[in-house]
């Protein structure tokens, strides 16, 4: 695979020189409903992910993985606990310390089970839009989008609509978009679920590559036990409780 | 990057069809406005075009357009004697329906007061004004009688010597201009048999009078044409038109004439009001209300279209929110699409209307004021209609992108 020309060399240096905390959660709890209908989806979840670290989050369906991901992704704030990103306190329980949408745009990249590309934009525009929303000029955003696509090996499909791309290509474009604004955190929710084994492996390798080269902290929710060797750290969730697991 | 045009570009066919539909709907709204304007114009056309200052009609009637009016022709001379009057003319107006080339033929017959009025004021497409007292006519183009063509009305044949345009009665019938004498001949034409029966009847009535017994030669008069009998009044006219001298007060002249017990008098403005408040009032109100209804329907349909368009991309909107798009970007996308739909629909309505409206049987007039007002309404509809979509989009949670 190619190397991104401006692959955040400072970040890479930082990653190698000093350990920077990409994301940290402290006692994050999410409760839905109240009284008799109260459901504890996640209890006291704590996790620390360094820059350049790739973390897997395993667990059966309904264990609270997605709830955790939406909480640290600033989409669905927790009931209690703290979320810090890049050392900055962002959420204290449901209380936001910053504009969550702007913070999300500038600091967090998302990749989902389905590629979730915008269907009316071409592949390169899907990457470009993330940068334009962050205030990048159209020309600069276009250039960097093409560089990212080159880096991820999908530059030849830049002008295709998502519907004309294979599942693997769509996921690569989604990864490119998640990298667009040089995020400190990338959150991926079962990104290989719709892919075959070989392509799934490629995508997992990709996360490791971007984490190490871009200096982002990556959390991947997955059921795919075949690729666990890619991850630096593994967490497991069950019945809303999170614990660190051993690497296989 | 303009998300609105990108979204449209991806489903261009659908957008084009939707815009065509909205355009057709707006064309109907535009047509209603044009028909409304056409009715007003047609109703007041004669009053405006003839340009007389005063209308003298039968006492306590609202003639000659809003209702039937009959005044004696000698009223022309009485009016002329009023101080300040420059000219006075007879006015004969009625509608005939005959058969021509196997089809019903309707025409409004208007009598010009020969020789003072030869129709020089009538805008002609071809031909000339009237040049003789009988058997010539000027026809509106909508009557489809060509220059030089002849038409039989009653016992006489009339030749079209001039063709005019947009000269329609309030009912939409094209106007044929004749001399007053011809117009009356058309109006009071009776079959020959009816004339013979009337003369016999007249002779029979005469025999019952003692005078006829003493002077039997008087009965010979019974067989003369009605116009030659002093006992029988000349056919009456619909109204008398009066023009006042420059510098003379129209109101003053009207005041003098209104003092006569056998007639009523209306100014040009008064006559216009009679027409608008009388003859076409209900049609005007009906079309006006129907137009309002259509505007509301157009707003509802556009609202539903825009709402559906928003629903179709709700996942993309959630995704945009997830990657940090501010509300203004999403709001802008929906609003721009609404405005594009409205503006293009309006353009289609205007262009299609320009081609189609002239084919309508009655005049459809696209007045600049009406077009501007409709453009404003479409703009307002577009904004209002997009509110439902915007409301839905604002409620979407970024969570939905994960579903």
XYZ file of C-alpha atoms in Angstrom:
651
model
C 0.000 0.000 0.000
C 1.096 3.568 -0.566
C 2.279 5.952 2.093
C 0.391 9.144 2.577
C 2.780 11.974 1.528
C 1.894 14.175 4.463
C 1.070 11.300 6.744
C 1.089 13.454 9.833
C 4.815 12.993 10.295
C 4.632 15.058 13.461
C 1.989 12.730 14.803
C 4.077 9.721 13.863
C 7.044 11.267 15.599
C 4.909 12.056 18.600
C 3.622 8.550 18.712
C 7.081 7.117 18.687
C 8.556 9.730 21.011
C 5.872 10.117 23.587
C 2.739 8.334 24.556
C -0.251 10.592 23.887
C -3.702 9.649 25.064
C -6.191 9.646 22.194
C -9.266 8.752 24.194
C -10.064 7.972 27.761
C -13.330 7.004 29.394
C -13.846 6.918 33.140
C -16.775 5.048 34.645
C -19.054 5.589 31.701
C -22.587 4.360 32.374
C -25.619 4.489 30.140
C -29.118 3.902 31.479
C -32.196 3.937 29.263
C -35.631 4.592 30.747
C -36.404 4.955 34.438
C -38.189 3.161 37.239
C -39.600 -0.179 36.171
C -38.504 0.322 32.581
C -34.912 1.177 33.460
C -32.322 -0.676 31.401
C -28.616 -0.413 32.164
C -26.956 -0.736 28.750
C -23.436 -0.046 29.964
C -21.995 0.190 33.443
C -18.809 1.831 34.617
C -16.927 1.352 31.333
C -13.388 2.650 31.492
C -10.864 2.523 28.681
C -7.704 4.369 27.691
C -6.498 4.343 24.106
C -3.158 5.853 23.153
C -2.408 7.534 19.855
C -1.316 4.912 17.344
C -2.962 2.160 19.357
C -5.497 -0.199 17.785
C -8.071 -1.542 20.202
C -10.604 -4.277 19.577
C -13.893 -4.331 21.438
C -15.474 -7.765 21.448
C -18.726 -9.024 22.853
C -22.014 -10.654 21.969
C -24.937 -8.734 20.519
C -26.614 -6.521 23.110
C -23.572 -6.455 25.342
C -23.273 -2.656 25.093
C -20.502 -2.315 22.479
C -22.434 0.024 20.207
C -23.679 2.003 23.211
C -20.072 2.511 24.256
C -19.076 3.495 20.721
C -21.893 6.051 20.428
C -20.971 7.479 23.813
C -17.287 7.968 22.977
C -18.319 9.062 19.478
C -20.276 11.921 21.135
C -23.481 10.771 19.453
C -25.320 9.415 22.463
C -23.962 10.949 25.669
C -23.704 8.677 28.713
C -25.824 8.997 31.825
C -22.712 9.335 33.956
C -18.947 9.060 33.652
C -16.386 11.076 31.746
C -15.171 11.047 28.147
C -11.859 12.729 27.396
C -10.482 13.063 23.894
C -6.905 14.160 23.315
C -6.747 14.928 27.028
C -9.662 17.330 26.801
C -12.757 16.759 28.887
C -15.601 16.540 26.396
C -18.428 14.877 28.255
C -19.218 14.614 31.939
C -22.270 12.451 32.060
C -24.773 14.030 29.680
C -23.144 17.436 30.070
C -21.119 18.528 27.033
C -18.118 20.771 27.577
C -17.940 21.715 23.932
C -20.032 21.742 20.752
C -20.223 18.002 20.193
C -20.925 18.155 16.452
C -17.979 20.431 15.766
C -15.728 18.419 18.039
C -16.825 15.202 16.348
C -16.107 16.712 12.929
C -12.598 17.783 13.864
C -11.430 14.941 16.114
C -13.317 11.732 15.370
C -13.521 9.549 12.283
C -16.244 6.940 11.866
C -16.370 3.704 9.899
C -19.442 1.495 10.039
C -20.555 -2.023 9.303
C -22.060 -0.864 6.049
C -19.865 1.633 4.303
C -22.360 4.476 4.878
C -21.195 6.610 2.043
C -23.476 9.373 0.830
C -25.084 7.810 -2.264
C -25.333 10.994 -4.334
C -21.658 11.882 -3.978
C -18.815 10.214 -5.837
C -16.140 8.356 -3.885
C -13.765 11.324 -3.845
C -16.576 13.734 -2.962
C -17.501 11.529 0.006
C -14.005 12.090 1.352
C -13.867 15.709 0.257
C -17.136 16.694 1.980
C -15.766 15.864 5.420
C -12.944 18.373 4.890
C -15.149 21.041 3.313
C -17.467 20.822 6.324
C -14.423 21.479 8.498
C -13.703 24.656 6.539
C -11.076 23.382 4.104
C -11.090 25.016 0.683
C -12.569 22.974 -2.153
C -9.257 22.638 -4.010
C -7.243 21.635 -0.962
C -9.946 19.212 0.150
C -10.005 17.637 -3.304
C -6.226 17.222 -3.357
C -6.086 15.622 0.064
C -9.082 13.393 -0.714
C -7.288 12.067 -3.790
C -4.093 11.551 -1.792
C -6.012 9.597 0.850
C -7.661 7.480 -1.818
C -4.294 6.849 -3.397
C -2.973 5.884 0.034
C -5.829 3.427 0.495
C -5.601 2.052 -3.030
C -8.920 3.272 -4.392
C -7.804 6.336 -6.359
C -8.864 4.716 -9.616
C -12.489 4.661 -8.381
C -12.494 8.295 -7.308
C -15.171 9.434 -9.716
C -17.482 6.470 -9.180
C -20.659 6.649 -7.160
C -20.737 4.318 -4.118
C -23.218 2.062 -5.897
C -20.535 1.288 -8.492
C -17.976 0.193 -5.870
C -17.497 -3.221 -4.291
C -18.008 -3.633 -0.530
C -14.255 -3.587 0.104
C -13.769 -0.479 -2.011
C -16.619 1.246 -0.212
C -15.027 0.463 3.151
C -11.693 1.862 1.943
C -13.412 5.058 0.869
C -15.121 5.188 4.281
C -11.738 4.793 5.954
C -10.363 7.556 3.747
C -13.232 9.784 4.864
C -12.612 8.942 8.492
C -9.007 10.100 8.048
C -9.892 13.256 6.175
C -9.677 15.718 9.059
C -6.651 14.066 10.670
C -8.703 12.785 13.639
C -7.164 11.750 16.891
C -9.736 8.969 17.219
C -11.210 6.530 14.694
C -14.247 4.532 15.742
C -15.235 1.525 13.665
C -18.389 -0.488 14.249
C -18.021 -3.975 12.783
C -16.361 -2.663 9.635
C -15.715 -6.122 8.193
C -19.131 -7.635 8.811
C -20.199 -7.197 5.204
C -16.891 -8.391 3.730
C -15.426 -11.787 2.965
C -12.466 -13.085 4.989
C -9.721 -11.783 2.741
C -11.208 -8.326 2.322
C -12.037 -8.200 6.025
C -8.426 -8.903 6.816
C -7.301 -6.160 4.437
C -9.548 -3.641 6.168
C -8.278 -4.631 9.605
C -4.686 -4.293 8.372
C -5.661 -0.896 7.085
C -6.758 0.221 10.543
C -3.476 -0.905 12.007
C -1.627 0.929 9.239
C -3.501 4.215 9.695
C -3.217 4.002 13.462
C 0.511 3.534 13.290
C 1.182 5.928 10.409
C -1.387 8.595 11.228
C -1.075 8.420 14.954
C -4.765 7.994 15.612
C -6.251 5.920 18.365
C -8.504 3.315 16.790
C -11.341 1.417 18.471
C -12.850 -1.355 16.386
C -15.996 -3.165 17.489
C -15.797 -6.599 15.881
C -16.992 -10.172 15.939
C -14.199 -11.228 13.636
C -11.838 -13.297 15.774
C -9.622 -14.185 12.778
C -7.982 -10.775 12.741
C -7.383 -10.242 16.434
C -3.619 -10.401 15.941
C -3.850 -6.973 14.305
C -4.895 -5.299 17.535
C -2.652 -3.932 20.235
C -5.244 -4.266 22.956
C -8.490 -6.179 23.284
C -11.475 -5.317 25.454
C -14.551 -7.431 25.937
C -18.039 -6.443 26.954
C -20.747 -8.556 28.424
C -24.040 -7.421 29.951
C -22.836 -3.832 29.863
C -19.623 -4.524 31.722
C -16.245 -3.958 30.084
C -12.977 -5.678 30.885
C -9.587 -6.032 29.302
C -8.982 -9.379 27.592
C -5.839 -11.251 26.804
C -4.502 -11.257 23.260
C -4.787 -14.632 21.607
C -19.624 21.462 -2.772
C -23.276 22.024 -3.457
C -25.099 19.081 -1.924
C -28.468 20.139 -3.359
C -27.322 19.915 -6.978
C -25.326 16.750 -6.293
C -28.418 15.063 -4.881
C -30.537 16.241 -7.797
C -27.885 15.143 -10.281
C -27.979 11.614 -8.920
C -31.727 11.271 -9.491
C -32.082 13.739 -12.317
C -34.904 11.942 -14.135
C -37.037 11.886 -11.041
C -36.370 15.541 -10.323
C -37.183 16.508 -13.916
C -40.483 14.646 -13.782
C -41.327 16.156 -10.393
C -40.470 19.624 -11.671
C -42.624 19.054 -14.743
C -45.505 18.051 -12.488
C -45.060 21.125 -10.305
C -44.720 23.232 -13.454
C -48.003 21.926 -14.837
C -49.696 22.596 -11.516
C -48.337 26.138 -11.436
C -49.434 26.561 -15.043
C -53.010 25.832 -13.968
C -52.648 28.414 -11.179
C -51.239 30.841 -13.742
C -54.067 30.031 -16.168
C -56.645 30.758 -13.483
C -55.056 34.134 -12.911
C -54.988 34.731 -16.668
C -58.620 33.687 -17.096
C -59.588 35.947 -14.191
C -57.730 38.844 -15.789
C -59.216 37.970 -19.186
C -62.746 38.077 -17.808
C -62.135 41.521 -16.317
C -60.563 42.788 -19.523
C -63.280 41.330 -21.736
C -66.005 42.704 -19.497
C -64.688 46.243 -19.634
C -63.185 46.117 -23.119
C -66.013 47.865 -24.919
C -66.403 50.556 -22.296
C -62.668 51.207 -22.424
C -62.308 51.032 -26.209
C -65.345 53.078 -27.148
C -64.078 55.776 -24.840
C -67.302 57.730 -24.517
C -67.851 59.948 -21.473
C -71.460 59.189 -20.606
C -73.908 56.362 -21.206
C -77.606 57.240 -21.302
C -79.802 54.192 -20.719
C -83.392 53.281 -19.960
C -84.554 54.685 -16.596
C -83.756 52.459 -13.590
C -81.862 49.915 -15.638
C -78.149 49.064 -15.509
C -77.860 48.771 -19.295
C -76.740 48.314 -21.894
C -74.259 45.595 -20.808
C -75.346 44.506 -17.350
C -79.000 44.334 -18.370
C -81.335 45.099 -21.252
C -81.967 48.753 -21.988
C -84.269 50.385 -24.538
C -84.222 54.066 -25.339
C -85.774 55.949 -28.273
C -83.338 56.892 -31.022
C -84.372 60.545 -30.839
C -82.628 60.651 -27.456
C -79.493 61.319 -29.497
C -80.833 64.749 -30.449
C -82.013 65.573 -26.932
C -78.583 64.745 -25.552
C -76.892 66.818 -28.225
C -78.836 69.859 -27.048
C -77.377 69.686 -23.531
C -74.728 72.375 -22.911
C -71.228 70.935 -22.928
C -72.082 67.935 -25.125
C -69.748 67.509 -28.068
C -71.421 64.535 -29.736
C -73.970 61.850 -29.066
C -74.348 58.526 -30.809
C -76.724 55.589 -30.855
C -75.510 52.365 -29.338
C -76.989 49.046 -30.312
C -75.672 45.891 -28.766
C -77.039 42.374 -28.727
C -75.917 38.801 -29.244
C -77.034 36.447 -32.000
C -76.605 32.723 -32.319
C -77.023 31.324 -35.798
C -75.697 28.382 -37.737
C -72.744 28.722 -40.033
C -71.149 25.893 -41.992
C -73.140 23.412 -39.931
C -71.871 24.721 -36.597
C -73.370 27.086 -34.003
C -72.173 30.613 -34.618
C -72.349 33.187 -31.804
C -71.603 36.836 -32.373
C -72.091 40.028 -30.377
C -73.571 42.611 -32.724
C -72.550 46.192 -32.080
C -74.107 49.078 -33.990
C -71.967 52.056 -34.962
C -73.770 55.344 -35.262
C -73.399 56.032 -38.946
C -72.123 58.426 -40.289
C -70.511 59.958 -37.168
C -68.955 56.645 -36.180
C -67.491 54.489 -38.946
C -65.356 52.419 -36.632
C -62.176 54.409 -37.095
C -61.321 53.754 -33.423
C -61.325 49.981 -33.934
C -57.771 48.549 -34.179
C -57.677 46.632 -37.474
C -55.542 43.659 -38.380
C -56.627 43.916 -42.004
C -59.074 45.814 -44.185
C -60.684 49.159 -43.456
C -63.446 50.839 -41.393
C -67.023 50.975 -42.692
C -67.587 53.115 -45.785
C -71.281 52.694 -46.413
C -74.441 52.717 -44.380
C -75.439 49.135 -45.126
C -74.189 45.605 -45.691
C -70.634 46.051 -44.412
C -69.154 44.756 -41.200
C -65.927 44.603 -39.224
C -65.394 41.205 -37.606
C -63.274 40.111 -34.663
C -60.701 37.524 -35.695
C -62.162 35.024 -33.190
C -65.304 34.848 -35.381
C -63.117 33.282 -38.081
C -64.711 35.233 -40.912
C -62.013 36.317 -43.316
C -61.673 39.654 -45.053
C -64.003 39.811 -48.038
C -66.132 36.908 -46.836
C -69.889 37.318 -46.844
C -72.294 36.293 -44.130
C -76.072 36.032 -44.254
C -77.869 37.480 -41.232
C -81.626 37.751 -41.498
C -82.608 38.721 -45.005
C -79.401 40.543 -45.790
C -75.856 39.585 -46.675
C -72.969 41.439 -45.074
C -69.402 41.658 -46.355
C -66.448 41.700 -43.970
C -64.454 44.825 -44.837
C -62.214 44.847 -41.746
C -60.796 42.335 -39.308
C -60.001 43.344 -35.735
C -58.703 41.404 -32.755
C -59.407 40.998 -29.033
C -62.802 42.607 -29.430
C -64.888 40.311 -27.286
C -68.110 40.688 -25.350
C -68.116 39.840 -21.656
C -69.405 36.381 -22.517
C -66.362 35.797 -24.707
C -68.225 36.075 -28.032
C -66.420 37.904 -30.812
C -67.944 41.232 -31.797
C -69.206 42.097 -35.270
C -69.417 45.847 -35.931
C -72.252 47.080 -38.178
C -73.994 50.382 -38.691
C -76.818 50.948 -36.194
C -79.405 50.440 -38.907
C -77.941 47.074 -39.886
C -77.533 46.035 -36.258
C -81.217 46.792 -35.694
C -82.182 45.005 -38.890
C -80.376 41.931 -37.588
C -81.962 42.310 -34.168
C -85.528 42.895 -35.298
C -85.531 40.687 -38.378
C -88.750 38.762 -38.731
C -89.609 36.191 -41.408
C -91.578 37.379 -44.462
C -94.578 35.294 -43.462
C -94.626 37.018 -40.055
C -94.562 40.398 -41.840
C -97.483 39.391 -44.054
C -99.460 38.096 -41.073
C -98.805 41.311 -39.112
C -99.993 43.467 -42.079
C -103.186 41.375 -42.380
C -103.706 41.621 -38.667
C -103.149 45.383 -38.869
C -105.731 45.664 -41.682
C -108.201 43.518 -39.750
C -107.818 45.703 -36.655
C -108.341 48.785 -38.824
C -111.720 47.581 -40.055
C -113.021 47.663 -36.495
C -112.495 51.429 -36.272
C -115.170 53.867 -37.441
C -112.529 56.023 -39.100
C -111.671 53.168 -41.475
C -115.334 52.830 -42.409
C -115.519 56.553 -43.209
C -112.161 56.628 -45.031
C -111.459 53.117 -46.422
C -108.330 54.368 -48.193
C -106.634 54.599 -44.776
C -106.524 50.808 -44.661
C -104.048 50.868 -47.535
C -101.472 52.145 -45.032
C -101.699 48.844 -43.191
C -99.716 47.211 -45.960
C -96.811 49.669 -45.799
C -93.496 48.791 -44.074
C -93.573 49.578 -40.355
C -90.825 52.176 -40.733
C -93.116 54.217 -43.016
C -95.987 54.340 -40.539
C -95.834 57.357 -38.230
C -97.999 55.554 -35.665
C -95.375 52.899 -35.190
C -92.286 54.000 -33.309
C -88.856 53.433 -34.810
C -86.939 50.491 -33.307
C -85.365 51.505 -30.074
C -81.613 51.556 -29.406
C -79.781 50.069 -26.424
C -78.238 53.309 -25.215
C -76.957 56.685 -26.275
C -73.287 57.536 -25.892
C -72.308 61.088 -25.113
C -68.925 62.799 -25.437
C -68.450 66.140 -23.722
C -66.554 69.127 -25.015
C -62.989 69.678 -23.852
C -63.127 71.726 -20.671
C -66.729 70.822 -19.949
C -67.549 69.076 -16.669
C -68.687 65.501 -17.261
C -70.435 65.458 -13.879
C -72.279 68.638 -14.725
C -73.562 67.206 -18.018
C -74.485 63.954 -16.258
C -76.408 65.906 -13.625
C -78.506 67.645 -16.281
C -79.302 64.401 -18.125
C -80.064 62.484 -14.953
C -82.811 65.052 -14.321
C -84.803 63.587 -17.236
C -87.446 61.197 -15.977
C -87.160 58.582 -18.739
C -83.415 57.813 -18.588
C -80.527 57.023 -16.294
C -76.979 58.153 -16.957
C -73.643 56.562 -16.112
C -70.101 57.838 -16.465
C -67.473 55.559 -18.023
C -66.202 54.690 -14.538
C -69.724 53.983 -13.352
C -70.343 51.733 -16.335
C -67.119 49.825 -15.586
C -68.204 49.339 -11.985
C -71.613 48.117 -13.126
C -69.906 45.520 -15.291
C -67.430 44.370 -12.676
C -69.937 44.334 -9.826
C -72.757 42.918 -11.871
C -72.221 40.832 -14.963
C -68.928 39.209 -14.075
C -68.938 39.535 -10.311
C -69.823 35.929 -9.535
C -67.534 34.490 -12.207
C -64.750 36.789 -10.991
C -65.218 35.709 -7.381
C -65.565 32.058 -8.319
C -62.335 32.045 -10.312
C -60.593 34.111 -7.639
C -61.576 31.590 -4.955
C -60.672 28.665 -7.188
C -57.297 30.282 -7.754
C -56.714 30.576 -4.002
C -57.704 26.925 -3.652
C -55.219 25.944 -6.357
C -52.442 27.897 -4.663
C -53.152 26.050 -1.410
C -53.204 22.711 -3.262
C -49.923 23.578 -4.992
C -48.404 24.430 -1.605
C -49.574 21.135 -0.092
C -48.327 19.082 -3.057
C -44.970 20.854 -3.122
C -44.686 20.377 0.620
C -45.340 16.652 0.282
C -42.866 16.339 -2.601
C -40.148 18.122 -0.640
C -40.944 16.138 2.473
C -40.672 12.883 0.503
C -37.431 14.071 -1.068
C -36.105 14.741 2.436
C -37.282 11.345 3.701
C -35.459 9.692 0.799
C -32.154 11.066 2.000
C -32.765 10.915 5.724
C -29.932 8.424 6.119
C -27.550 10.720 4.259
C -28.677 13.607 6.471
C -27.981 11.519 9.584
C -24.588 10.655 8.139
C -23.834 14.291 7.408
C -24.711 15.141 11.002
C -22.521 12.309 12.195
C -19.512 13.618 10.314
C -20.182 17.034 11.761
C -22.215 18.917 9.169
C -23.784 21.968 10.800
C -27.553 22.367 10.578
C -27.094 25.260 8.157
C -25.603 22.887 5.549
C -28.565 20.512 5.788
C -31.110 23.320 5.915
C -29.412 24.940 2.906
C -29.566 21.716 0.921
C -33.315 21.280 1.473
C -34.101 24.956 0.943
C -32.048 25.167 -2.253
C -33.823 22.121 -3.646
C -37.183 23.658 -2.755
C -36.267 26.920 -4.445
C -34.923 25.109 -7.515
C -38.130 23.099 -7.730
C -40.228 26.253 -7.372
C -38.187 28.364 -9.781
C -37.935 25.697 -12.474
C -41.608 24.805 -12.032
C -42.512 28.454 -12.436
C -40.332 28.717 -15.552
C -42.010 25.665 -17.073
C -45.440 27.054 -16.180
C -44.608 30.377 -17.820
C -43.135 28.920 -21.019
C -45.807 26.249 -21.419
C -48.502 28.810 -20.649
C -47.180 31.205 -23.280
C -47.581 28.424 -25.856
C -50.861 26.943 -24.646
C -52.942 29.863 -23.389
C -53.502 31.428 -26.821
C -55.224 28.172 -27.825
C -57.871 28.636 -25.116
C -61.317 29.672 -26.392
C -61.450 32.708 -24.087
C -58.669 35.170 -23.502
C -56.042 34.253 -20.885
C -54.094 37.388 -20.067
C -50.733 37.069 -18.306
C -50.373 40.469 -16.704
C -46.928 41.444 -15.371
C -48.368 42.223 -11.947
C -50.035 38.811 -11.746
C -46.857 37.048 -12.870
C -44.798 38.886 -10.271
C -47.335 38.121 -7.589
C -47.364 34.429 -8.539
C -43.542 34.384 -8.501
C -43.708 35.775 -4.965
C -46.314 33.182 -4.000
C -44.183 30.364 -5.482
C -41.184 31.654 -3.534
C -43.227 31.686 -0.346
C -44.673 28.228 -1.111
C -41.165 26.869 -1.735
C -39.921 28.172 1.593
C -43.032 27.074 3.485
C -43.129 23.689 1.776
C -39.511 23.037 2.677
C -40.212 23.724 6.358
C -41.750 20.281 6.834
C -38.661 18.642 5.303
C -36.348 20.872 7.329
C -38.261 20.067 10.503
C -37.856 16.352 9.787
C -34.169 16.764 8.949
C -33.508 18.716 12.133
C -35.086 15.940 14.169
C -32.878 13.240 12.654
C -30.307 11.905 15.068
C -26.807 11.017 13.846
C -27.563 7.674 15.496
C -29.745 6.819 12.505
C -26.640 6.633 10.333
C -25.556 3.661 12.422
C -28.812 1.771 11.957
